[in-house]
Short mmCIF file of C-alpha atoms and ligand atoms in Angstrom, two decimals:
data_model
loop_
_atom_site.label_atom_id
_atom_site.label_comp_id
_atom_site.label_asym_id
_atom_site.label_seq_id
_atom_site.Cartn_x
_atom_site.Cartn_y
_atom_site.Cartn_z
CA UNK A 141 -6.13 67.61 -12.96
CA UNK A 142 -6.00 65.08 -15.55
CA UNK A 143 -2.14 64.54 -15.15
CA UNK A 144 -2.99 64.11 -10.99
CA UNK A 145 -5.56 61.44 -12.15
CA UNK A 146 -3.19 59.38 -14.45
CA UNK A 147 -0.77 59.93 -12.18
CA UNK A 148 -2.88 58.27 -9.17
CA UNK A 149 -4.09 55.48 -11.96
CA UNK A 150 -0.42 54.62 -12.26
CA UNK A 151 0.83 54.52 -8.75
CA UNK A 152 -3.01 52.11 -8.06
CA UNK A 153 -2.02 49.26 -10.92
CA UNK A 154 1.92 49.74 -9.91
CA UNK A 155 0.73 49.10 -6.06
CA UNK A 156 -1.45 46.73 -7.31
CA UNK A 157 1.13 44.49 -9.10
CA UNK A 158 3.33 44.81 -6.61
CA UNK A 159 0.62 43.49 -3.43
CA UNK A 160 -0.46 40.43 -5.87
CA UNK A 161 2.96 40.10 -6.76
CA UNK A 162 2.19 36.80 -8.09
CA UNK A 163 4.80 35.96 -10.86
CA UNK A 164 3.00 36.37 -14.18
CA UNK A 165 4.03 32.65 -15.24
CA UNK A 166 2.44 31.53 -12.26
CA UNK A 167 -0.68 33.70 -12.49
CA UNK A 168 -1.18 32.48 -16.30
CA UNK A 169 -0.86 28.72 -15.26
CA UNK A 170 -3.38 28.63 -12.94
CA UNK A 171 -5.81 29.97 -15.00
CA UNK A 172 -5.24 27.45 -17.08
CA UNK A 173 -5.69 24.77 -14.33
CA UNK A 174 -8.37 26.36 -13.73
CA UNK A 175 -10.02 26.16 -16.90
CA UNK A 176 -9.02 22.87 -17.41
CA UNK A 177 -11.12 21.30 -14.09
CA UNK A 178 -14.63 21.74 -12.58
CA UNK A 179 -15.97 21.50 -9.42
CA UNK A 180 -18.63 18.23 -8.99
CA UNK A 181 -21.62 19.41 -8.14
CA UNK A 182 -22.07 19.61 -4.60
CA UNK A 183 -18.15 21.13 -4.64
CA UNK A 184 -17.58 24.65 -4.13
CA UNK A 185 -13.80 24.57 -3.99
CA UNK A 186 -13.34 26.99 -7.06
CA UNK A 187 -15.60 29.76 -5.68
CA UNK A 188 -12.82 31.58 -3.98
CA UNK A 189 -10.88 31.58 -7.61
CA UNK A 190 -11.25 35.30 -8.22
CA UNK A 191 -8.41 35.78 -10.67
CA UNK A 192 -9.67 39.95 -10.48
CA UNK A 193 -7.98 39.19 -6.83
CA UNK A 194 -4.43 37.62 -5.76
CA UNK A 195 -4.56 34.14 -6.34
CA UNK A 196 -2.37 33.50 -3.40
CA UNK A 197 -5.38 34.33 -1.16
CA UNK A 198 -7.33 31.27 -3.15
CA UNK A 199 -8.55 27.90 -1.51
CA UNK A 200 -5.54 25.56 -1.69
CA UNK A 201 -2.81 27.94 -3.03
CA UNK A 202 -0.13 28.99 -1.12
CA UNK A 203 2.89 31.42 -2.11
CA UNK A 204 6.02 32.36 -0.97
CA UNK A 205 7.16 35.79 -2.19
CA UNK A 206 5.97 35.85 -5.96
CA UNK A 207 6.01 31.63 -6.54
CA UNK A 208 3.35 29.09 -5.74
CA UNK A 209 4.94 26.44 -3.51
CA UNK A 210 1.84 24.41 -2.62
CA UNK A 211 -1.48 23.20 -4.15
CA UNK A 212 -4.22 21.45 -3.20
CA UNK A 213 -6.88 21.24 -5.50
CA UNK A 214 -10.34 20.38 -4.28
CA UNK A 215 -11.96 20.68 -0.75
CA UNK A 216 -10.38 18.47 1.33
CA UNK A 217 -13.65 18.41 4.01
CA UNK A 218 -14.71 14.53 4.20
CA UNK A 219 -17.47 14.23 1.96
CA UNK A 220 -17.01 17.05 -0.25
CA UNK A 221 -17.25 15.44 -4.16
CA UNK A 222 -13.69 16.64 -5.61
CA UNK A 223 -13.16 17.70 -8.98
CA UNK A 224 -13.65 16.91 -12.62
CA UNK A 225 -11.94 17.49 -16.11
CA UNK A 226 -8.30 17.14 -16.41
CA UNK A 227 -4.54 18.73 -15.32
CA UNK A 228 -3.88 21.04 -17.57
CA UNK A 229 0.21 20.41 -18.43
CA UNK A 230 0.85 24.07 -17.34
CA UNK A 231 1.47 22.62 -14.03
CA UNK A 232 4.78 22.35 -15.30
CA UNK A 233 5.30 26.35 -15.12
CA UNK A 234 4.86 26.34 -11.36
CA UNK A 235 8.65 25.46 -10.51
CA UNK A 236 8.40 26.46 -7.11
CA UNK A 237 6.12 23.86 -6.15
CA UNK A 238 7.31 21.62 -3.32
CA UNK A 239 3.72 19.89 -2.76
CA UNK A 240 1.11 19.11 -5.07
CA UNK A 241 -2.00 17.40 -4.17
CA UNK A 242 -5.64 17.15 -5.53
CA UNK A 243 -8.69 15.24 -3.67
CA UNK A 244 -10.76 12.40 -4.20
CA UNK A 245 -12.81 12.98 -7.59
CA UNK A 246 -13.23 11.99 -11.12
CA UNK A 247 -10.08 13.95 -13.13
CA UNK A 248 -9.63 11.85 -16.13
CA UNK A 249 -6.61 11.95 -18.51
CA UNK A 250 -3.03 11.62 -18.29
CA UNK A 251 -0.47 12.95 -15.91
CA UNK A 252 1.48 15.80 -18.08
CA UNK A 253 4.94 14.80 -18.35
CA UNK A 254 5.26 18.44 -17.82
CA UNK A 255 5.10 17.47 -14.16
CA UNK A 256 8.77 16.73 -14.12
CA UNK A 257 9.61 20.48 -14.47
CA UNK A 258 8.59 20.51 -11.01
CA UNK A 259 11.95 19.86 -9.74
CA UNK A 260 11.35 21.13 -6.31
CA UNK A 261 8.82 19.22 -5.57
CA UNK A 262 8.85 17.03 -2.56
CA UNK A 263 5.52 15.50 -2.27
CA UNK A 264 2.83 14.91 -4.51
CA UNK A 265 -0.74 13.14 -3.84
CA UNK A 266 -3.39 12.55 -6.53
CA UNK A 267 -5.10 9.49 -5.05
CA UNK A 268 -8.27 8.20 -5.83
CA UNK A 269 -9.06 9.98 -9.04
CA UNK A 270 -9.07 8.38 -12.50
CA UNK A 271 -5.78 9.45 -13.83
CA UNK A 272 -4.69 7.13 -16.43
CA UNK A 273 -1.78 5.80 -18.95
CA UNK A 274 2.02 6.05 -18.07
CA UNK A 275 3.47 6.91 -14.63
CA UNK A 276 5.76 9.69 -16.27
CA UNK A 277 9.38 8.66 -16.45
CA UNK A 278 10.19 12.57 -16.00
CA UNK A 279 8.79 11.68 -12.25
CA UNK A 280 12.38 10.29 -11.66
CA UNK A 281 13.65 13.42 -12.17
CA UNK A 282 12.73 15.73 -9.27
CA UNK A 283 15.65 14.49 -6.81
CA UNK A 284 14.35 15.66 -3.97
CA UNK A 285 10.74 13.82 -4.33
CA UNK A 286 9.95 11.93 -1.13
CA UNK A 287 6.15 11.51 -1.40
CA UNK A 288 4.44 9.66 -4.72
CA UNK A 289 0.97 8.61 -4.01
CA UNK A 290 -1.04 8.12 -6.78
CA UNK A 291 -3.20 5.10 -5.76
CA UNK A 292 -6.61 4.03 -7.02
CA UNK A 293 -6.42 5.78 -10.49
CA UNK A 294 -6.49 3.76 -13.42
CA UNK A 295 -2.48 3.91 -14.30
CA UNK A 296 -0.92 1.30 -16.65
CA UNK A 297 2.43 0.33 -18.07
CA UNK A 298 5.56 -0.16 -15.56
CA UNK A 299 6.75 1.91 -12.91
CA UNK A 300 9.59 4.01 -14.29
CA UNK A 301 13.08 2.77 -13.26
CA UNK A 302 14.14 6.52 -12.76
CA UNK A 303 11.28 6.48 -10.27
CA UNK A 304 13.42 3.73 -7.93
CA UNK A 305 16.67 5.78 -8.08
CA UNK A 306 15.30 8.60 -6.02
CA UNK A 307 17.40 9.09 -3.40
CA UNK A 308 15.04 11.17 -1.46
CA UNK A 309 11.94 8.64 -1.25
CA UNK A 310 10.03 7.76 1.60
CA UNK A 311 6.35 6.59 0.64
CA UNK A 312 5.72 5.03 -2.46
CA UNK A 313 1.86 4.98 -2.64
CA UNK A 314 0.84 2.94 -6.17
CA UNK A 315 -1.84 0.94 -5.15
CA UNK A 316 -5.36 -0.05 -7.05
CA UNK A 317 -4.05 0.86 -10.35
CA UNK A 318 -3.04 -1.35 -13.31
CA UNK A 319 0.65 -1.10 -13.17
CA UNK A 320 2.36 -4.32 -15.05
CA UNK A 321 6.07 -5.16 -15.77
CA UNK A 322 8.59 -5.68 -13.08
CA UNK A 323 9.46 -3.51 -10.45
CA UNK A 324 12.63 -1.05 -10.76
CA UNK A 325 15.35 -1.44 -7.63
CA UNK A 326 14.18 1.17 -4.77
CA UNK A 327 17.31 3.09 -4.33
CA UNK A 328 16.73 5.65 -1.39
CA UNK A 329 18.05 4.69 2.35
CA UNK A 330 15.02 6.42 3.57
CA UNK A 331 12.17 4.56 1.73
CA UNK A 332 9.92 3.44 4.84
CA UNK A 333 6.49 2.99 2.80
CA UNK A 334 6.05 0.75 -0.33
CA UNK A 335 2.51 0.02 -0.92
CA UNK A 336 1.89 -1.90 -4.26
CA UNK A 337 -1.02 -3.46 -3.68
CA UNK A 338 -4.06 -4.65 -6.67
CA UNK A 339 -1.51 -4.14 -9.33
CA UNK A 340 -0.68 -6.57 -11.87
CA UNK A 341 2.96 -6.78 -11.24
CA UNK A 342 5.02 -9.27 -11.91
CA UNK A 343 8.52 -10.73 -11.77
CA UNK A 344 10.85 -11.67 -8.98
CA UNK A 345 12.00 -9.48 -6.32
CA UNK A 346 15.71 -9.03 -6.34
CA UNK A 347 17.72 -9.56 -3.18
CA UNK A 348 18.87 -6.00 -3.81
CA UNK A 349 15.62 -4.07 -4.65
CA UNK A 350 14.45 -2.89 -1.39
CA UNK A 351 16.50 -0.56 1.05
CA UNK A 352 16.76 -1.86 4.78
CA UNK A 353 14.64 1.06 5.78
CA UNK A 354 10.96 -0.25 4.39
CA UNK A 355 8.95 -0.68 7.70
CA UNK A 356 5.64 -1.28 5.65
CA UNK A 357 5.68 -3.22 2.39
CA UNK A 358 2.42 -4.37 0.76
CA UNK A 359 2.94 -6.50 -2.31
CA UNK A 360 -0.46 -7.92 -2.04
CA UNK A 361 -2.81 -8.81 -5.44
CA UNK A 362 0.03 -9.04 -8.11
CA UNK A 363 2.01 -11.70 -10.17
CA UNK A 364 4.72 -11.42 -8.30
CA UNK A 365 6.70 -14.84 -8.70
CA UNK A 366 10.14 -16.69 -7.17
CA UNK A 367 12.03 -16.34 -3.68
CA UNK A 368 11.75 -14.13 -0.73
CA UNK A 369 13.82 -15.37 1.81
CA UNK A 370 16.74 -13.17 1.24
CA UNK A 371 15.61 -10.02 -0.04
CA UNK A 372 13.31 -10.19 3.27
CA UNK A 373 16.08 -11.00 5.32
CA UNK A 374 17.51 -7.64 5.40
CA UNK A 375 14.49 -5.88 6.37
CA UNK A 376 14.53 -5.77 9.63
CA UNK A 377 13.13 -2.79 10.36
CA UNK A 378 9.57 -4.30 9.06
CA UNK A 379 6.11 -3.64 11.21
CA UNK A 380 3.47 -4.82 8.53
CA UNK A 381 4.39 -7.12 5.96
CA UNK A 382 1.88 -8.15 2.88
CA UNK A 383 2.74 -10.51 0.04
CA UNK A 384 -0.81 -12.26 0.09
CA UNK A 385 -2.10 -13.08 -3.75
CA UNK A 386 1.14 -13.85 -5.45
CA UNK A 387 3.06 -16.48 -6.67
CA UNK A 388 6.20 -16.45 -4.36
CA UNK A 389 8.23 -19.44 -3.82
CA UNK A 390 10.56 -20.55 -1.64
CA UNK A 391 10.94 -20.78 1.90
CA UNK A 392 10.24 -18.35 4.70
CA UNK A 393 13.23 -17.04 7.13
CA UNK A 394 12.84 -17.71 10.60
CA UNK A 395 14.53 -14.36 11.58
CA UNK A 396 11.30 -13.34 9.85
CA UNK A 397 9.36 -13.70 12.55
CA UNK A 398 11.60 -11.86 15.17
CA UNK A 399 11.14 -8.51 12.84
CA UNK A 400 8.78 -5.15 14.81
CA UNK A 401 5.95 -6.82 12.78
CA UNK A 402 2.43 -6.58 13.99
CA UNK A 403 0.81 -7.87 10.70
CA UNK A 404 2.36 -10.68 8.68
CA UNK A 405 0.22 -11.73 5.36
CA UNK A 406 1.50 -14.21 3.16
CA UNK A 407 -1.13 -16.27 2.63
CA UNK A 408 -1.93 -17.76 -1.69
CA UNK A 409 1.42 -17.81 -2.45
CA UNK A 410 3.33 -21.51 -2.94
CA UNK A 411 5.86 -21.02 0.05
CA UNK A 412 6.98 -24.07 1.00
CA UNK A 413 9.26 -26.03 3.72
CA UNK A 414 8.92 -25.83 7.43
CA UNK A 415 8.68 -22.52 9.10
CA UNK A 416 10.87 -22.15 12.04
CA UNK A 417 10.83 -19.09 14.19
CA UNK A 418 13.82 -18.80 15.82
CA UNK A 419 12.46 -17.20 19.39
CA UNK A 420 8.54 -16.91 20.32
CA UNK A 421 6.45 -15.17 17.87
CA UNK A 422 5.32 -11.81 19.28
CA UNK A 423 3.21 -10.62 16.06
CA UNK A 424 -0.43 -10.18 16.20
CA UNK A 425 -1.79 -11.65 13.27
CA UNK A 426 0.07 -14.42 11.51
CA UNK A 427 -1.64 -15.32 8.07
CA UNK A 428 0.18 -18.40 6.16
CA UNK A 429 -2.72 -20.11 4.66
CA UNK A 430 -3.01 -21.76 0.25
CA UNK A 431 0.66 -22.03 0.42
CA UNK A 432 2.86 -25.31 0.77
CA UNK A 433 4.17 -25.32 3.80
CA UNK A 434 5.24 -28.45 5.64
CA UNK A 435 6.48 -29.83 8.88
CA UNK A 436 5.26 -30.00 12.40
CA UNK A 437 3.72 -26.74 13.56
CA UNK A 438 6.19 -24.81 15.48
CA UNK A 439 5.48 -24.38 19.42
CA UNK A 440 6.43 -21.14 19.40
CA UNK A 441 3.50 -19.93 16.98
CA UNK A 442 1.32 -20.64 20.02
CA UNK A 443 2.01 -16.45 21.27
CA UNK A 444 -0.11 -15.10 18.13
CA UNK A 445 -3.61 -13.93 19.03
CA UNK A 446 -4.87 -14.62 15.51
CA UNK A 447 -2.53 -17.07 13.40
CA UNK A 448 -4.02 -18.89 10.28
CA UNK A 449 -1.81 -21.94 8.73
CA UNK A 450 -4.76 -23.50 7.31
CA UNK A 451 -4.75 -25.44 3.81
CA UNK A 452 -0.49 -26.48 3.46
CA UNK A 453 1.21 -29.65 4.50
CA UNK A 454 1.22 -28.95 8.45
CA UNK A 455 1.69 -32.55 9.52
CA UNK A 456 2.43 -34.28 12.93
CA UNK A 457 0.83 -33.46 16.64
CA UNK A 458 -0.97 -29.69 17.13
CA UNK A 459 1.93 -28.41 20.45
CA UNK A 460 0.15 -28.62 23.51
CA UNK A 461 1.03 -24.98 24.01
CA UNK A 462 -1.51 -24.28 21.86
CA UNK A 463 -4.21 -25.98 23.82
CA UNK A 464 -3.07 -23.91 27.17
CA UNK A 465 -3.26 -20.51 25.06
CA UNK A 466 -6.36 -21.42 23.68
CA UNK A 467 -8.23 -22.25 26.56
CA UNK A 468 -7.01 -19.33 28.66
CA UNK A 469 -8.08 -17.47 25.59
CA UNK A 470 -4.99 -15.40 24.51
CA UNK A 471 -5.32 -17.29 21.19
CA UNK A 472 -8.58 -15.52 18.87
CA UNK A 473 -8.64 -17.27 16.30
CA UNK A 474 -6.47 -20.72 15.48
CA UNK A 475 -7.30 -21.94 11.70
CA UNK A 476 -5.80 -25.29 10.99
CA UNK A 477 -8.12 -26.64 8.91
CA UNK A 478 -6.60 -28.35 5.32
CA UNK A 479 -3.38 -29.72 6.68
CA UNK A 480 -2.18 -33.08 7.53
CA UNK A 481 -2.24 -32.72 11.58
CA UNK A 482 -2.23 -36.07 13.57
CA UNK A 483 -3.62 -35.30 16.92
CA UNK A 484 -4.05 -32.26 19.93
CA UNK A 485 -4.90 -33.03 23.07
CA UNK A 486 -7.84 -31.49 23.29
CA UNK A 487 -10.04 -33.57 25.97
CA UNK A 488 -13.84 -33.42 24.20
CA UNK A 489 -15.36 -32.25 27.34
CA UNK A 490 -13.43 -28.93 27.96
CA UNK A 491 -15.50 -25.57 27.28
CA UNK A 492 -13.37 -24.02 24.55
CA UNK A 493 -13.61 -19.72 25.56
CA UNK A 494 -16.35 -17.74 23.35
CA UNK A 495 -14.19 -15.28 22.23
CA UNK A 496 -11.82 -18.40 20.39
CA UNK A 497 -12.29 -19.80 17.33
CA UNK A 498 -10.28 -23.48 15.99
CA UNK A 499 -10.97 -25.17 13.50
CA UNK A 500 -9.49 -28.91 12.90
CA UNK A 501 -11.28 -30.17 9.62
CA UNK A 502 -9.70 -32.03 6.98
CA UNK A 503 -6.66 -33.03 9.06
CA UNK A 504 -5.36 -36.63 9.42
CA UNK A 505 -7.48 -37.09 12.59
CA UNK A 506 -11.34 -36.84 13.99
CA UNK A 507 -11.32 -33.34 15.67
CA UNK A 508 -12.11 -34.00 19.19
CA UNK A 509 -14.51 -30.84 19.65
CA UNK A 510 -17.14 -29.36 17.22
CA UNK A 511 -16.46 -25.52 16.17
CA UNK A 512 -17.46 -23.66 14.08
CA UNK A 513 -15.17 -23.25 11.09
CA UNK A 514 -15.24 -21.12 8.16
CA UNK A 515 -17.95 -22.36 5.43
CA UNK A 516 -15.14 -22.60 2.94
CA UNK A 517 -13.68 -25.17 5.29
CA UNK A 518 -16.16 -27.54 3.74
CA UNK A 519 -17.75 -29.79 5.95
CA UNK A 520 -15.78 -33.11 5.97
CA UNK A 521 -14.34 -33.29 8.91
CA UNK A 522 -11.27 -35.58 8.60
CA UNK A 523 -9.10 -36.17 5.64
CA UNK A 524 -9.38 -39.62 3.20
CA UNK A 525 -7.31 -41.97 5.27
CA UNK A 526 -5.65 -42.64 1.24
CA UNK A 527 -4.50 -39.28 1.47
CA UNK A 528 -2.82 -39.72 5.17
CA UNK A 529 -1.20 -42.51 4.91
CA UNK A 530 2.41 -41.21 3.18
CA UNK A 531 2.65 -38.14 5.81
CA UNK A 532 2.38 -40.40 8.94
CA UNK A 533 5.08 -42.95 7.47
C1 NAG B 884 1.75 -4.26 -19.90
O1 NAG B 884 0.47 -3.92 -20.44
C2 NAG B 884 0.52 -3.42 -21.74
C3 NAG B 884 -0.89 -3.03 -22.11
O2 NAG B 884 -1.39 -2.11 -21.20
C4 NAG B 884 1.09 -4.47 -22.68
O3 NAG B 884 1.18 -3.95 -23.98
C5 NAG B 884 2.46 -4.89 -22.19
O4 NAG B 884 2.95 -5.94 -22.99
C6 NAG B 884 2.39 -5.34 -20.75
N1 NAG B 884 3.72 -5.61 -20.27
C7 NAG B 884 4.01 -6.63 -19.47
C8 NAG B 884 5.43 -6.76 -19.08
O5 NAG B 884 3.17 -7.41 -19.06
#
């Protein structure tokens, strides 16, 4: 009887190891990820952690034979809090991983260079938590990584030049950290996303750097200094463009402008020289206000629905162009205020559409109709004559 009994005992924990099946290194490092984070209160994403159970029946874990291959830590329902604590570095024992994320929430500490023992991963997402010193260089590593989003965490230091040589990468997600340094050369001929935005970057961008495959590049709120024109040149493939907040120089292609863009931001920069579009400008939103650009206005702006050019050196007669689109109301909003403009004929008794805005202040002339304009604008409403004087000769 007793030898039947052991006997069953056996064959339960032999059936039972082989139904969890869970490799043992794998079992042992999620406990310790476990331990290591908390649900927030009002988070209940850890309740279904039963380690008496097969972890690959847990929230967010998902196997494949006896390996982990995904995690997602935290609910993901909107609204639920996320987690707290930190990532414990066993992380690095779960080598089958191929994606890796963790929801919003308050996880403090580094990211465990451990992370680059991960070498199958292929995406990883940890956005929005408050992860902070070094991106690891180890990240550069895992060849076959095509997602990196770690934005709005509190990362410093550079982004690792390993990181650029990828040749798998598609979305580069490091925005709303504190990143500084220059930015490594972006190696992969698949990199559409690179989203850099509110770092404090700095440097120029070499003509090199980015692949012709970027469709959405956001540069915005760095330090970012010196010439654009050529590295931008060869992306043609762009649909939203963002250098806003920098300190670019230079001049601005007009093959720029005949790029799948819907969204071009480049105002607070110091571009300068005229900007030429070489065909009729079929982008949405045109921002190229605070820089230095000069010349007459290009007729061909006159297809944007909402263009700003406000504050540069925009100097001569507003295209009449303009005026049509404007008063048919295919043009939203048409900022001009801060330049050096001359004239538009405009005649002062025409009903300008509700749904348009111009505004004309602070241009070498007396704006023939009253809008509205931004407060900012200021309220003078023509230029010194002192100040006009060397653009009209
Ligand atoms: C980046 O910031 C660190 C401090 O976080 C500083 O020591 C380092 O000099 C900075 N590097 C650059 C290139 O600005």
């Amino acid at each position: 009887m007793r030898v039947v009994l052991l006997h069953t005992l056996l064959v339960s924990i032999l059936l039972h190891q082989t139904l969890a099946m869970l490799s043992p290194v794998d079992f042992l490092a999620l406990q310790s990820i476990r331990k290591s984070l908390q649900d927030m209160p009002g988070s209940h994403y850890f309740a279904s952690w039963d380690f008496t159970a097969d972890p690959c029946n847990f929230a967010g874990v998902y196997c494949s034979g006896d390996r982990v291959i995904a995690l997602n830590l935290g609910d993901p329902r909107a609204g639920s809090p996320g987690l707290s604590g930190h990532l414990d570095p066993s992380i690095g024992k779960l080598t089958s991983l191929a994606e890796f994320t963790m929801v919003p929430g308050r996880v403090m500490g580094i990211l465990p260079p451990a992370i680059s023992q991960l070498k199958n991963l292929r995406f990883i997402a940890l956005s929005r938590n408050f992860f902070s010193g070094e991106i690891p260089a180890g990240l550069g590593e895992i060849r076959g990584l095509r997602t990196l989003d770690l934005s709005y965490n509190q990362f410093t230091g550079n982004i690792p030049w390993s990181i650029g040589s990828l040749p798998a990468l598609s979305n580069v997600i490091l925005s709303h950290n504190r990143l500084n340094g220059s930015i490594p050369r972006f190696g992969s001929s698949s990199l559409t996303r690179l989203d850099l935005k509110h770092n404090d970057l700095s440097g120029p961008i070499m003509q090199d750097f980015l692949p012709p495959s970027v469709q959405y590049l956001s540069l915005s709120w760095n330090r970012f200094s010196g010439p654009v024109d050529r590295v931008l040149s060869r992306l043609t493939r762009l649909n939203y463009l963002d250098l806003s907040l920098n300190r670019f120089s230079g001049n601005i292609p007009g093959i720029l402008f005949t790029f799948p863009l819907s969204n071009l931001q480049l105002q607070r920069n110091f571009f300068t020289g005229p900007v030429q579009p070489v065909d009729q400008v079929r982008i949405a939103t045109v921002d190229l206000s605070f820089n230095r650009f000069s010349g007459q206005i290009s007729p061909l702006f006159s297809s944007v629905q909402t263009l700003y050019l406000n504050n540069n050196r925009f100097m001569g007669e507003v295209p009449s162009t303009f005026v049509d689109r404007l008063l048919d109301a295919s043009i939203q909003i048409l900022y001009l205020q801060h330049n050096y403009l001359t004239g538009i004929s405009l005649n002062p008794t025409v009903e300008i559409p509700v749904q348009s805005s111009i505004c004309l202040q602070y241009n070498c002339m007396v704006p023939p109709v009253t809008m509205p304009c931004p407060l900012k604008a200021g309220n003078q409403k023509t230029r010194p004559t002192g100040q006009c004087i060397e653009w009209k000769g």
